[in-house]
Amino acid sequence: MSSNESNSRVLSGMRPTGRLHLGHLHGVLKNWVQLQHEYECFFFVADFHALTTDYDSSENIEQYTYDTVVDWLAAGLNPGTATIFVQSRVPEHAELHLLLSMITPLSWLERVPSYKDQQLKLNDKDLATYGFLGYPLLQSADILMYKAGWVPVGADQVAHVELTREVARRFNHIYGREPGFEEQAQAAQKKMGKKAARLYGSLRREYLERGDTEALEKARALLAEQQNLSIGDRERLFGYLEGGGRIILPEPQALLTEAAKLPGLDGEKMSKSYNNYISLREEPGVVEEKIRTMQTDPARGRLQDPGNPENCPVYALHQVYSDEKTCAWAAEGCRSAGIGCVDCKKPLMDAINEEQEVIRSRAVQFEEDPDLVHAILQEGSDKARAIARETLDDVKEAIGIAHR
Ligand code: TRP
Ligand code: SF4
């Protein structure tokens, strides 16, 4: 059940863990930069989420938040196009989290895979806390707050989006049944105009009576096209379509980021904890140094020994950074011992440095003027907050604690 197949709002967040690296650039940020041109985007730093695991070392969160945002801007996120903000600057996230916690069964949270996985993985920390159990529900609040249709995430986060869908469904089920719903939905149907109303009616019957999901899709598309329905009426009709009540919190969908896992300097996935990364804004000369000392196929002990590019992390990076011709040159030269590893690394260094150049030059104005970054976050947070307030008003009204 979803009222927003057609919803073009995108939301995603990142915990502040410090300076970002090329793995983040290729795995996440390039995707976000692309999405900002196609959707109404909200990107935020999840500093509350950082506290769920790092409550006892919170002293870096503020610096990390700032560094993260500078990296986002340097990678090409445009604050004029996307709304960029900090989670804790929109305290409504905490309020929605609390309200959702009232209706969320404990067992739903306990069975989210990351709950047990992370406790095992981070076994030096006491994660048997209330806050950590609530991690994915806080994420649900983040998403539902903006009624986002799409949530770009990696595979490890899909279960959290799934939980969000279940929580939204439960919320709508419990609080979406206003008195007189049926009558109101029928009145809304009439407002579509005769022809559309008739079509809606028959598609709804086909779905409800025969489970025809194609009819459901068609009816949703029909509703999405209607110009003269209020938001409330549209939501009623989406809900009525499936026999339920009004949809207050629409269900989002995960927009799975294709796992372009960037190989690190050692061929493993690039990651801060493996210390095999190149940062987004490396000091000049560091890229050369890191590539120069990269491992290659051990078979190439001497220049005249042929190698196998498939066993070489340098070649893995070529496949991300170099054109087909350069990749073919490297592979062929490696197998025939026609080139040395130093030669092979040169075009890779150049390609990464060229990318760094663009990122560094975008970063300069933000590095020189922290106030500018703070102003961007202030403006983004204000914009986000206005929307968050509206959602909370709806939510509290539906629950019956609007006190108006
Ligand atoms: N849990 C996400 C991660 O670790 C970060 C996050 C918090 C998030 N809230 C979100 C992602 C909402 C998407 C939507 O990567
Ligand atoms: Fe790796 Fe290139 Fe050396 Fe072959 S020639 S081992 S691909 S660096």
PDB file of N, CA and C and ligand atoms in Angstrom, residues 295-298 300 307-316 318 330-331 333-335 339-342 344-345, ligand 2:
ATOM      1  N   GLN A 295      50.164  -2.308  -3.492  1.00  0.00           N
ATOM      2  CA  GLN A 295      50.524  -3.674  -3.885  1.00  0.00           C
ATOM      3  C   GLN A 295      50.156  -3.942  -5.339  1.00  0.00           C
ATOM      4  N   THR A 296      50.908  -4.804  -5.982  1.00  0.00           N
ATOM      5  CA  THR A 296      50.544  -5.235  -7.334  1.00  0.00           C
ATOM      6  C   THR A 296      50.553  -6.764  -7.335  1.00  0.00           C
ATOM      7  N   ASP A 297      50.344  -7.342  -8.511  1.00  0.00           N
ATOM      8  CA  ASP A 297      50.374  -8.805  -8.574  1.00  0.00           C
ATOM      9  C   ASP A 297      51.767  -9.294  -8.163  1.00  0.00           C
ATOM     10  N   PRO A 298      51.859 -10.088  -7.083  1.00  0.00           N
ATOM     11  CA  PRO A 298      53.177 -10.535  -6.608  1.00  0.00           C
ATOM     12  C   PRO A 298      53.951 -11.334  -7.663  1.00  0.00           C
ATOM     13  N   ARG A 300      54.687 -10.394 -10.458  1.00  0.00           N
ATOM     14  CA  ARG A 300      55.555  -9.491 -11.201  1.00  0.00           C
ATOM     15  C   ARG A 300      56.751  -9.039 -10.358  1.00  0.00           C
ATOM     16  N   GLY A 307      52.354 -10.779 -15.501  1.00  0.00           N
ATOM     17  CA  GLY A 307      51.426 -10.835 -14.361  1.00  0.00           C
ATOM     18  C   GLY A 307      49.992 -11.057 -14.829  1.00  0.00           C
ATOM     19  N   ASN A 308      49.124 -11.089 -13.855  1.00  0.00           N
ATOM     20  CA  ASN A 308      47.705 -11.241 -14.166  1.00  0.00           C
ATOM     21  C   ASN A 308      46.951 -10.063 -13.548  1.00  0.00           C
ATOM     22  N   PRO A 309      46.397  -9.197 -14.399  1.00  0.00           N
ATOM     23  CA  PRO A 309      45.723  -7.997 -13.866  1.00  0.00           C
ATOM     24  C   PRO A 309      44.576  -8.333 -12.916  1.00  0.00           C
ATOM     25  N   GLU A 310      43.990  -9.514 -13.072  1.00  0.00           N
ATOM     26  CA  GLU A 310      42.883  -9.884 -12.182  1.00  0.00           C
ATOM     27  C   GLU A 310      43.360 -10.037 -10.731  1.00  0.00           C
ATOM     28  N   ASN A 311      44.648 -10.218 -10.538  1.00  0.00           N
ATOM     29  CA  ASN A 311      45.172 -10.348  -9.171  1.00  0.00           C
ATOM     30  C   ASN A 311      45.722  -9.036  -8.629  1.00  0.00           C
ATOM     31  N   CYS A 312      45.354  -7.937  -9.273  1.00  0.00           N
ATOM     32  CA  CYS A 312      46.019  -6.685  -8.924  1.00  0.00           C
ATOM     33  C   CYS A 312      45.026  -5.574  -8.589  1.00  0.00           C
ATOM     34  N   PRO A 313      45.133  -4.992  -7.380  1.00  0.00           N
ATOM     35  CA  PRO A 313      44.216  -3.910  -6.995  1.00  0.00           C
ATOM     36  C   PRO A 313      44.373  -2.655  -7.860  1.00  0.00           C
ATOM     37  N   VAL A 314      45.561  -2.474  -8.437  1.00  0.00           N
ATOM     38  CA  VAL A 314      45.744  -1.310  -9.318  1.00  0.00           C
ATOM     39  C   VAL A 314      44.817  -1.447 -10.525  1.00  0.00           C
ATOM     40  N   TYR A 315      44.778  -2.648 -11.044  1.00  0.00           N
ATOM     41  CA  TYR A 315      43.914  -2.873 -12.207  1.00  0.00           C
ATOM     42  C   TYR A 315      42.433  -2.697 -11.828  1.00  0.00           C
ATOM     43  N   ALA A 316      42.091  -3.136 -10.615  1.00  0.00           N
ATOM     44  CA  ALA A 316      40.697  -2.973 -10.155  1.00  0.00           C
ATOM     45  C   ALA A 316      40.322  -1.488 -10.156  1.00  0.00           C
ATOM     46  N   HIS A 318      41.813   0.818 -12.048  1.00  0.00           N
ATOM     47  CA  HIS A 318      41.764   1.229 -13.461  1.00  0.00           C
ATOM     48  C   HIS A 318      40.349   1.031 -14.016  1.00  0.00           C
ATOM     49  N   ALA A 330      46.712  -1.607 -20.052  1.00  0.00           N
ATOM     50  CA  ALA A 330      47.264  -2.095 -18.787  1.00  0.00           C
ATOM     51  C   ALA A 330      47.226  -3.624 -18.742  1.00  0.00           C
ATOM     52  N   ALA A 331      46.096  -4.200 -19.132  1.00  0.00           N
ATOM     53  CA  ALA A 331      45.928  -5.653 -19.042  1.00  0.00           C
ATOM     54  C   ALA A 331      46.913  -6.350 -19.978  1.00  0.00           C
ATOM     55  N   GLY A 333      49.699  -5.098 -21.337  1.00  0.00           N
ATOM     56  CA  GLY A 333      51.081  -4.842 -20.924  1.00  0.00           C
ATOM     57  C   GLY A 333      51.482  -5.654 -19.702  1.00  0.00           C
ATOM     58  N   CYS A 334      50.520  -5.933 -18.850  1.00  0.00           N
ATOM     59  CA  CYS A 334      50.773  -6.717 -17.642  1.00  0.00           C
ATOM     60  C   CYS A 334      51.035  -8.176 -18.023  1.00  0.00           C
ATOM     61  N   ARG A 335      50.140  -8.697 -18.849  1.00  0.00           N
ATOM     62  CA  ARG A 335      50.246 -10.123 -19.233  1.00  0.00           C
ATOM     63  C   ARG A 335      51.495 -10.409 -20.057  1.00  0.00           C
ATOM     64  N   ILE A 339      54.851  -3.634 -20.043  1.00  0.00           N
ATOM     65  CA  ILE A 339      54.985  -2.410 -19.248  1.00  0.00           C
ATOM     66  C   ILE A 339      55.351  -2.805 -17.819  1.00  0.00           C
ATOM     67  N   GLY A 340      55.876  -1.867 -17.085  1.00  0.00           N
ATOM     68  CA  GLY A 340      56.149  -2.105 -15.668  1.00  0.00           C
ATOM     69  C   GLY A 340      55.014  -1.551 -14.822  1.00  0.00           C
ATOM     70  N   CYS A 341      55.007  -1.936 -13.552  1.00  0.00           N
ATOM     71  CA  CYS A 341      53.938  -1.477 -12.661  1.00  0.00           C
ATOM     72  C   CYS A 341      53.959   0.038 -12.488  1.00  0.00           C
ATOM     73  N   VAL A 342      55.172   0.618 -12.518  1.00  0.00           N
ATOM     74  CA  VAL A 342      55.270   2.069 -12.378  1.00  0.00           C
ATOM     75  C   VAL A 342      54.556   2.761 -13.540  1.00  0.00           C
ATOM     76  N   CYS A 344      52.208   1.459 -15.325  1.00  0.00           N
ATOM     77  CA  CYS A 344      50.793   1.114 -15.247  1.00  0.00           C
ATOM     78  C   CYS A 344      50.060   2.043 -14.277  1.00  0.00           C
ATOM     79  N   LYS A 345      50.760   2.426 -13.212  1.00  0.00           N
ATOM     80  CA  LYS A 345      50.117   3.243 -12.174  1.00  0.00           C
ATOM     81  C   LYS A 345      49.946   4.707 -12.585  1.00  0.00           C
TER      82      LYS A 345
HETATM   83 FE1  SF4 B   2      49.075  -4.476 -11.585  1.00  0.00          FE
HETATM   84 FE2  SF4 B   2      49.547  -3.020 -13.714  1.00  0.00          FE
HETATM   85 FE3  SF4 B   2      51.563  -4.148 -12.376  1.00  0.00          FE
HETATM   86 FE4  SF4 B   2      49.916  -5.656 -13.791  1.00  0.00          FE
HETATM   87  S1  SF4 B   2      51.268  -4.077 -14.566  1.00  0.00           S
HETATM   88  S2  SF4 B   2      50.618  -6.054 -11.703  1.00  0.00           S
HETATM   89  S3  SF4 B   2      47.978  -4.575 -13.520  1.00  0.00           S
HETATM   90  S4  SF4 B   2      50.169  -2.557 -11.611  1.00  0.00           S
END
